[in-house]
Coordinates of C-alpha atoms and ligand atoms in Angstrom, one line a residue:
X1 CA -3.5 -8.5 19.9
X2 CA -5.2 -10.2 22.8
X3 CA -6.2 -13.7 23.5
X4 CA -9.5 -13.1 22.6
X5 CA -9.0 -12.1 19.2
X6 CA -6.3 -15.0 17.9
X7 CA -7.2 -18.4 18.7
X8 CA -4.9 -21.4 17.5
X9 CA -6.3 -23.8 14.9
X10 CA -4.4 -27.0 14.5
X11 CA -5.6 -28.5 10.7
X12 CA -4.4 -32.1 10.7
X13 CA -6.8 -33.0 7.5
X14 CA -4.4 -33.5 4.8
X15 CA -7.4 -33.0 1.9
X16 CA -8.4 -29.8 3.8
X17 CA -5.0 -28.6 3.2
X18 CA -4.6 -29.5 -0.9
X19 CA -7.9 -28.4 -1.2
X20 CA -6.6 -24.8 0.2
X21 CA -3.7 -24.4 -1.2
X22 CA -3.2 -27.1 -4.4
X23 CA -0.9 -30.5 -4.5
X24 CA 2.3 -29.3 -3.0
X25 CA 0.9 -29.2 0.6
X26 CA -0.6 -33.1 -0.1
X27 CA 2.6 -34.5 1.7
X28 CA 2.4 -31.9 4.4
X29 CA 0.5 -30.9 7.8
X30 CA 0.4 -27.2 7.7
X31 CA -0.7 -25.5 11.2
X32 CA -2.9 -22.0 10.2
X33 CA -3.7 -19.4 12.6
X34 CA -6.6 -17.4 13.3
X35 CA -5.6 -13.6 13.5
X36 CA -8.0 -10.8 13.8
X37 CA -10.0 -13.7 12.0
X38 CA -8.0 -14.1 9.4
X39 CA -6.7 -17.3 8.7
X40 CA -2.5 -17.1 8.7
X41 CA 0.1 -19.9 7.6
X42 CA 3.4 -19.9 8.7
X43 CA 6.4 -18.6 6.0
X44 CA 8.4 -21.1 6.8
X45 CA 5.5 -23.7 5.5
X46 CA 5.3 -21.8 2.4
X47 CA 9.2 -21.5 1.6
X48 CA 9.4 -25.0 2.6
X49 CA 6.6 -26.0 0.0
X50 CA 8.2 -22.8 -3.1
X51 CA 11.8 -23.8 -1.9
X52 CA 12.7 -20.6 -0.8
X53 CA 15.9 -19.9 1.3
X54 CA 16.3 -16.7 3.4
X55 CA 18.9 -14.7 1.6
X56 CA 18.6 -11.5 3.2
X57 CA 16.9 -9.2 6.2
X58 CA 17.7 -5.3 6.1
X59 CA 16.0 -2.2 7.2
X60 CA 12.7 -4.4 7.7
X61 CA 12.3 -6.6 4.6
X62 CA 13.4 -10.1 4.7
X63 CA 14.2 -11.1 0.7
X64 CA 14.2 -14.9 -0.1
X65 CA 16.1 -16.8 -2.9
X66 CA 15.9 -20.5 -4.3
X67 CA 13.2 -20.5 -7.2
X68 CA 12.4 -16.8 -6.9
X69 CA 13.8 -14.4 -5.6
X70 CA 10.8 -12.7 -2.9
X71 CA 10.9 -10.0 -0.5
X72 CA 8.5 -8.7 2.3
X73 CA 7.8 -6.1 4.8
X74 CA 6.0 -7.3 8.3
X75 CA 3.3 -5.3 9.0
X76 CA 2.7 -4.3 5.6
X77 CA 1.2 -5.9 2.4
X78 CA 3.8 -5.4 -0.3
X79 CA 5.1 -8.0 -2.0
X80 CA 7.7 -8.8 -4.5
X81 CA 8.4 -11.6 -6.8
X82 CA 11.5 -11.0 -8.6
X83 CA 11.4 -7.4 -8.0
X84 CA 7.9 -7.1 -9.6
X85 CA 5.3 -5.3 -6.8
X86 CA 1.9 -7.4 -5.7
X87 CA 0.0 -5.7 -2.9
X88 CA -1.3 -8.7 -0.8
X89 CA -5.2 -8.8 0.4
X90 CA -3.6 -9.0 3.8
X91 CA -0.6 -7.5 5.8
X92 CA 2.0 -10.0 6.6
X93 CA 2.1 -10.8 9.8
X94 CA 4.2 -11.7 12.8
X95 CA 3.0 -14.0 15.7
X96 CA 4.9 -16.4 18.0
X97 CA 8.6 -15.4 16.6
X98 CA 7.2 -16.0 13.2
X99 CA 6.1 -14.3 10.1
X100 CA 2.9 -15.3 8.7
X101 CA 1.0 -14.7 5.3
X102 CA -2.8 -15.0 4.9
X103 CA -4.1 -18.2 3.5
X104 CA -5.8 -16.7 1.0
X105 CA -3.0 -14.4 -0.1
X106 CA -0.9 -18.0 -0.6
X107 CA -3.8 -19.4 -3.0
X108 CA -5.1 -16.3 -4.4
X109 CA -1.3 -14.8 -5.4
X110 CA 1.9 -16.6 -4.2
X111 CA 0.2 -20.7 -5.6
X112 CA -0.9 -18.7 -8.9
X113 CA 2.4 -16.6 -9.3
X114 CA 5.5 -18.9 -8.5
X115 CA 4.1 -21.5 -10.1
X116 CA 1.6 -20.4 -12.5
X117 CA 0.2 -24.0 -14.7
X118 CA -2.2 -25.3 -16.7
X119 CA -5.9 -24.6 -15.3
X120 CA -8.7 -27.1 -15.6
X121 CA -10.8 -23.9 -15.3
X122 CA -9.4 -22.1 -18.3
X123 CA -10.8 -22.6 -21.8
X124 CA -9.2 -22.7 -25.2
X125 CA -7.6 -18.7 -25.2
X126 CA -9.0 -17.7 -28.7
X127 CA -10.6 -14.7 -28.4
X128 CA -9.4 -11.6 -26.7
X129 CA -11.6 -8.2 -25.9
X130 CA -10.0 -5.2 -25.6
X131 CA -11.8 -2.3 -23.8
X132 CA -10.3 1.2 -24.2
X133 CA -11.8 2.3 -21.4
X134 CA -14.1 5.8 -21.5
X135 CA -15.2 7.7 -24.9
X136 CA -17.7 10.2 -26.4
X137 CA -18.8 12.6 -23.3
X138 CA -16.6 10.9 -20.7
X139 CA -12.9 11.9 -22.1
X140 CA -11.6 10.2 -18.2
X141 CA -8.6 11.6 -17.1
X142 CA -7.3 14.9 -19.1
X143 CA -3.8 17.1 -18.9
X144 CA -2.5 19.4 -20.9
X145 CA -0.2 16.3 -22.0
X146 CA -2.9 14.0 -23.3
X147 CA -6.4 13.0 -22.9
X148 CA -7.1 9.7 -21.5
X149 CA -10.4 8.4 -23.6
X150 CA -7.7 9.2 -27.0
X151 CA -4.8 7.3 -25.4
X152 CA -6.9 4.2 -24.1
X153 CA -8.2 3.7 -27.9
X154 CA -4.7 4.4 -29.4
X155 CA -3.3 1.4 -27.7
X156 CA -6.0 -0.5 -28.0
X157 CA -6.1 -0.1 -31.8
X158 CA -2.4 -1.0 -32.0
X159 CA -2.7 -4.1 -29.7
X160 CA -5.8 -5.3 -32.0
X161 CA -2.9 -5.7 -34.9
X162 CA -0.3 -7.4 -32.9
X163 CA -2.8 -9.9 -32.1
X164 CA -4.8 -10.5 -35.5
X165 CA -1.1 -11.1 -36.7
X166 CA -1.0 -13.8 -34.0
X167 CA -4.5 -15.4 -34.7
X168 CA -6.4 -14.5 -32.3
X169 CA -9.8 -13.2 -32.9
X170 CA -10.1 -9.7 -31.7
X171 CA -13.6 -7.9 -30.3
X172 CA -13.3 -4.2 -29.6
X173 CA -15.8 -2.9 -26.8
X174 CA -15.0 0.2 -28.7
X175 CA -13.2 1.2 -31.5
X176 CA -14.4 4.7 -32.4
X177 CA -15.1 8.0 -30.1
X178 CA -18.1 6.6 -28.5
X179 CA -19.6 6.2 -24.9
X180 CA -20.5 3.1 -23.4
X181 CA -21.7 2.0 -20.2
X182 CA -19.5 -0.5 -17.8
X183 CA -22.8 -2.4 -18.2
X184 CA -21.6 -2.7 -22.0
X185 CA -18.5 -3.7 -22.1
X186 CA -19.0 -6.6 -19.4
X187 CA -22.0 -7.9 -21.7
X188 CA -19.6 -7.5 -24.8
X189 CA -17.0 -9.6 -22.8
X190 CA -19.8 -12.4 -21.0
X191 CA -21.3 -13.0 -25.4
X192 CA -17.5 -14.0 -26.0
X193 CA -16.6 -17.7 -25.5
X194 CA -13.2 -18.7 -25.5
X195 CA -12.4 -14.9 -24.4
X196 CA -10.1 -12.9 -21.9
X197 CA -10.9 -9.1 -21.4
X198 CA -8.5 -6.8 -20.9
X199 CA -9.6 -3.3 -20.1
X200 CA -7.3 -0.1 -21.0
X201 CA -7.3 2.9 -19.3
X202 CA -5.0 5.8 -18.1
X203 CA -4.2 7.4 -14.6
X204 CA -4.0 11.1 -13.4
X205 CA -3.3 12.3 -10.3
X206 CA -0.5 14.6 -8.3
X207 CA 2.1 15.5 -11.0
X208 CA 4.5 13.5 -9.2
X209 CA 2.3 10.5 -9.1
X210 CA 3.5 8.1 -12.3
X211 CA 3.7 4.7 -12.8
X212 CA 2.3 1.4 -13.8
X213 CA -0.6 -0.5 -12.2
X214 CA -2.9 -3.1 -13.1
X215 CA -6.0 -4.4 -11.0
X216 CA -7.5 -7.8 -10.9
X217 CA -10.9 -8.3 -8.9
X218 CA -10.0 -8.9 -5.0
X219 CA -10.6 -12.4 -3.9
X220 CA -13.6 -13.6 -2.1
X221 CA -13.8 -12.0 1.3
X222 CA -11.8 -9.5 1.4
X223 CA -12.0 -5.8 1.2
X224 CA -10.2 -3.7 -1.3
X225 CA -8.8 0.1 -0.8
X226 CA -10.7 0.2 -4.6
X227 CA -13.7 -1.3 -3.9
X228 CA -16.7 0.5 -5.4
X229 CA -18.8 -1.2 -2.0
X230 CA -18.1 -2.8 1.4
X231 CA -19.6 -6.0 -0.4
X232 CA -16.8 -8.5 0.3
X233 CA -18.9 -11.9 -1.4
X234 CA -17.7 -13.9 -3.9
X235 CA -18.7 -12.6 -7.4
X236 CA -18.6 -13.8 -10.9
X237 CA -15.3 -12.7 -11.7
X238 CA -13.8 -14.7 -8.6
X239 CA -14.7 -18.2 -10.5
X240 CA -11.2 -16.9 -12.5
X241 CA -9.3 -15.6 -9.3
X242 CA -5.7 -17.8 -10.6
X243 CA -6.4 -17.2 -14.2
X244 CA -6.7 -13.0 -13.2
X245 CA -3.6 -13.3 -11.2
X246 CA -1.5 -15.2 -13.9
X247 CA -2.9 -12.5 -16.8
X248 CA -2.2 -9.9 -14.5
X249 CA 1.6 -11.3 -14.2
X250 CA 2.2 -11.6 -17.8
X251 CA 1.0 -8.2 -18.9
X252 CA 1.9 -6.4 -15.8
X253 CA 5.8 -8.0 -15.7
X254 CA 6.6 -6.7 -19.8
X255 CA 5.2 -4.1 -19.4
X256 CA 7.0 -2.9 -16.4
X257 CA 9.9 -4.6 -18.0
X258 CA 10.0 -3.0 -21.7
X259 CA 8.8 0.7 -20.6
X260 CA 11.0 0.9 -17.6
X261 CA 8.2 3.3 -15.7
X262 CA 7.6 3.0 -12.1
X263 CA 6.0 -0.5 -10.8
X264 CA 2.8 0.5 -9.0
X265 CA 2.1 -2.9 -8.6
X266 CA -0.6 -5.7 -9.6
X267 CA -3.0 -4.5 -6.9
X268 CA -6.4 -6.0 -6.5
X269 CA -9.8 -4.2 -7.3
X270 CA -13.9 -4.3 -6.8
X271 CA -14.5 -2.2 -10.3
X272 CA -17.6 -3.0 -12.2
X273 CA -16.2 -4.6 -14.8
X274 CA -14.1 -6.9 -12.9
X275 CA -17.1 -7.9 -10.7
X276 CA -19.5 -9.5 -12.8
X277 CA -17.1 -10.3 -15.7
X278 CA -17.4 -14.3 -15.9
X279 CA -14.2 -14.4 -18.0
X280 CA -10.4 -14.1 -17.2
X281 CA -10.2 -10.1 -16.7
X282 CA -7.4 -7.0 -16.1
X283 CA -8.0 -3.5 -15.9
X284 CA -4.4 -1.7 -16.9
X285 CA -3.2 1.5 -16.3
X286 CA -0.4 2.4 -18.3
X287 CA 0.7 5.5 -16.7
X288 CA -0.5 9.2 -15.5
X289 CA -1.5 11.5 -17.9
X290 CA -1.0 13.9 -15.2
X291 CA 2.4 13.7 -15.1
X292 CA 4.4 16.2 -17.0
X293 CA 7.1 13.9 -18.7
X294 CA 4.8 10.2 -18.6
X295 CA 1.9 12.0 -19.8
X296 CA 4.1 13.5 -23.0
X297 CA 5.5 9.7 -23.6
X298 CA 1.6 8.0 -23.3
X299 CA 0.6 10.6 -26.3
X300 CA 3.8 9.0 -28.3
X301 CA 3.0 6.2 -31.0
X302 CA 6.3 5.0 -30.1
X303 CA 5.2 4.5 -26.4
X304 CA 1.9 3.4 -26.8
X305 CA 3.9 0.4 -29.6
X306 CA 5.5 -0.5 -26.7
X307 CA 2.9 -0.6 -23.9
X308 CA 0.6 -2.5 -27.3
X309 CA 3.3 -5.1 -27.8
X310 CA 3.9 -5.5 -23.8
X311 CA 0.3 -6.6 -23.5
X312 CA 0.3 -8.6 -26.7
X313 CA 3.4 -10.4 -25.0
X314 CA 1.5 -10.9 -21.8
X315 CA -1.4 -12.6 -23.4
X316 CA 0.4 -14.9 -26.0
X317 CA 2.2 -16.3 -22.9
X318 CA -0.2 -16.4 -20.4
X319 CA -2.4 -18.4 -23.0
X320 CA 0.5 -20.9 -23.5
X321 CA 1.0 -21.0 -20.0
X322 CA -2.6 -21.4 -18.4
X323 CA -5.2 -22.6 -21.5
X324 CA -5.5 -25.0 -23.5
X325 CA -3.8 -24.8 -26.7
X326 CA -5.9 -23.3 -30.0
X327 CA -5.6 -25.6 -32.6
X328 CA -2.5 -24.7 -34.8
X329 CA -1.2 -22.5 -32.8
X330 CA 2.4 -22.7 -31.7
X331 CA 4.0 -21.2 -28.2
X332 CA 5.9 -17.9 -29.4
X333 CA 9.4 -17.0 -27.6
X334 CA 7.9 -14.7 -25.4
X335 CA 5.1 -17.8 -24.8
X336 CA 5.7 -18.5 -20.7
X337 CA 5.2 -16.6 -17.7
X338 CA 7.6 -16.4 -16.3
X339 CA 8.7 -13.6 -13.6
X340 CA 12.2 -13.0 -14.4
X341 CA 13.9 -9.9 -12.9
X342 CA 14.6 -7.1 -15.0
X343 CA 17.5 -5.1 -12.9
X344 CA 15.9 -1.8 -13.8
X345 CA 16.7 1.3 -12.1
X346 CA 13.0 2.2 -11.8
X347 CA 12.2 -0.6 -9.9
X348 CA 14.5 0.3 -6.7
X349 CA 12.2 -0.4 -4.0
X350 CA 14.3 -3.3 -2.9
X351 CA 17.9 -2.6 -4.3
X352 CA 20.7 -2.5 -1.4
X353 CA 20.9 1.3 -1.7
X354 CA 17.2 2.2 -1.3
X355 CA 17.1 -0.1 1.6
X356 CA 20.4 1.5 3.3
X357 CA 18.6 4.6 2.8
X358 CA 15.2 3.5 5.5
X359 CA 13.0 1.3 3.5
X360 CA 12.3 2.8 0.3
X361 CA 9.3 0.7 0.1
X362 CA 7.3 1.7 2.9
X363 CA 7.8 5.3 1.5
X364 CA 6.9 4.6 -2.1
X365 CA 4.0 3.1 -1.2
X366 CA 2.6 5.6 0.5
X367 CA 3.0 7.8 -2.3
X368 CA 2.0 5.2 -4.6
X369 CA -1.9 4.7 -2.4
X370 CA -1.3 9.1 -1.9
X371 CA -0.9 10.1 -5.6
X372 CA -3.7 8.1 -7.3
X373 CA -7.0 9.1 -8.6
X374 CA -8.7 6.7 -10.2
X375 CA -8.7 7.4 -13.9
Ligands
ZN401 ZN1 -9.9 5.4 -16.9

């Protein structure tokens, strides 16, 4: 990168920097840089303000320890909080001897995840609208294993239990064989007070491809690998950007957690329903129906229990975590969230022997981005 194109920026305003990046920076005077006209802080600042410690650096990922345990690749936009993949909006940098992560990367994701708190933003959680995603003419992704449209409404059915059980007031976009528009199911969601929206689908792609991965709408600005448009302004759904990441955490993490699949990551999305959704909103996609042995388990009412009682999880704590409380409702054991580590096997992109082995990460990546089709 040439002169031209980076140009130092020295921020000395102390309320510039809490409004950017919350009340931990209040005592501190963060220096950002301009990089390709992106606006980059320096790691150090932000292990510094998380208390993070450098624990590790091998085969190009440095891991951290102290309150979480977090890993990174230069160059590249992974990102992993106790082992649990985020794809950043923005590679991480290096510049001047030193790393550097985008500023809005540190407010939209790392502020929201390591410490994920109460939001003034977020209302009382008592409503919660569940969208199996496609139905009637539009089956979305089919295998010889399973047929998305059947396996989007299955869970969706058996999540709509666990949660009446729990009190909450369930709407169904859908709960029969039937086509709606994404038009629908966002007006469904925006007549809901009180409501977040999580939306249900399936993947397909190479049979190899399998895996986890659940989208939350990209932050202003930015661009998105899954953006239906170039359009990088803000949009309704970005008036919940922390709520979407925290909801995105809780579901995501059990989920990756309790089925043991492949962590594709909580990756961030321009899809119609996230984009004009003016409530907290996730689209997840519990595996590939494409895939010979996933696609046999997604069919399974023991499987789809699990990924049903994974999401139910993820709500009940996020809503203790982020909203205000309902009236007589109590926090549940599972009622935090929290990013704890799991230790499984299917996780190894950053266990010592995938790393001894070249960077396992960069590699499953690629085959992560390679193998998907949107289903
Ligand atoms: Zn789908």
């Amino acid at each position: 990168m040439g002169t031209g194109t980076i140009r130092q920026l020295l921020i000395l305003g102390v309320a510039m920097v809490t409004c950017l990046f919350g009340r931990a920076y209040a005592q501190s005077t963060i220096n950002t840089e301009y990089i390709d006209g992106v606006e980059y802080v320096r790691l150090a600042d932000i292990c510094r303000t998380y208390n993070l410690r450098p624990k590790a650096s091998q085969n190009g990922m440095h891991t951290y320890g102290g309150s979480h345990r977090v890993s990174l690749i230069p160059a590249r936009q992974d990102f992993y909080v106790n082992n649990y993949r985020y794809v950043l909006s923005y590679p991480i940098k290096s510049y001047g001897g030193e790393l550097m992560i985008s500023s809005t990367d540190v407010s939209k994701l790392v502020d929201p995840v390591l410490r994920p708190r109460f939001s003034k933003n977020a209302s009382t959680l008592r409503t919660v609208v569940i969208d199996p995603g496609h139905g009637g003419h539009d089956a979305g992704a089919v295998s010889p294993y399973a047929r998305e449209k059947d396996c989007n409404l299955a869970v969706a059915l058996k999540l709509r239990r666990l949660l009446r059980e729990r009190g909450y007031k369930v709407v169904m976009t859908r709960d029969t064989d039937v086509f709606l528009t994404l038009q629908q199911r966002v007006q469904i969601a925006n007549s809901c007070p009180d409501s977040i929206f999580v939306s249900i689908h399936h993947n397909s792609g190479r049979r190899a491809a399998e895996g986890i991965e659940t989208f939350t709408l990209a932050p202003h600005g930015t661009t998105s690998p899954f953006a239906r448009t170039r359009r990088t302004a803000d949009l309704a759904g970005n008036d919940q950007d922390s709520e979407n990441i925290a909801l995105a955490t809780a579901v995501h993490s059990r989920a990756i957690k309790n089925t043991k699949a492949v962590d594709r990551g909580i990756q961030r999305a321009r899809f119609s329903v996230l984009c004009t959704i003016k409530r907290p909103a996730i689209l997840f996609e519990g595996g590939f129906v494409s895939n010979p042995t996933e696609g046999g388990l997604i069919s399974s009412s023991k499987y789809q229990d699990t990924l049903a009682l994974s999401i139910c999880n993820g709500i009940e704590a996020y809503g203790a975590t982020v909203c205000k409380r309902a009236p007589g409702r109590k926090a549940g054991k599972n009622s935090r969230v929290v990013v704890k580590g799991t230790g499984s096997k299917t996780r190894t992109s950053i266990s010592g022997a995938q790393m001894s082995r070249g960077g396992i990460s960069s590699r499953s990546s690629a085959k992560q981005q390679k193998g998907n089709k949107r289903g």
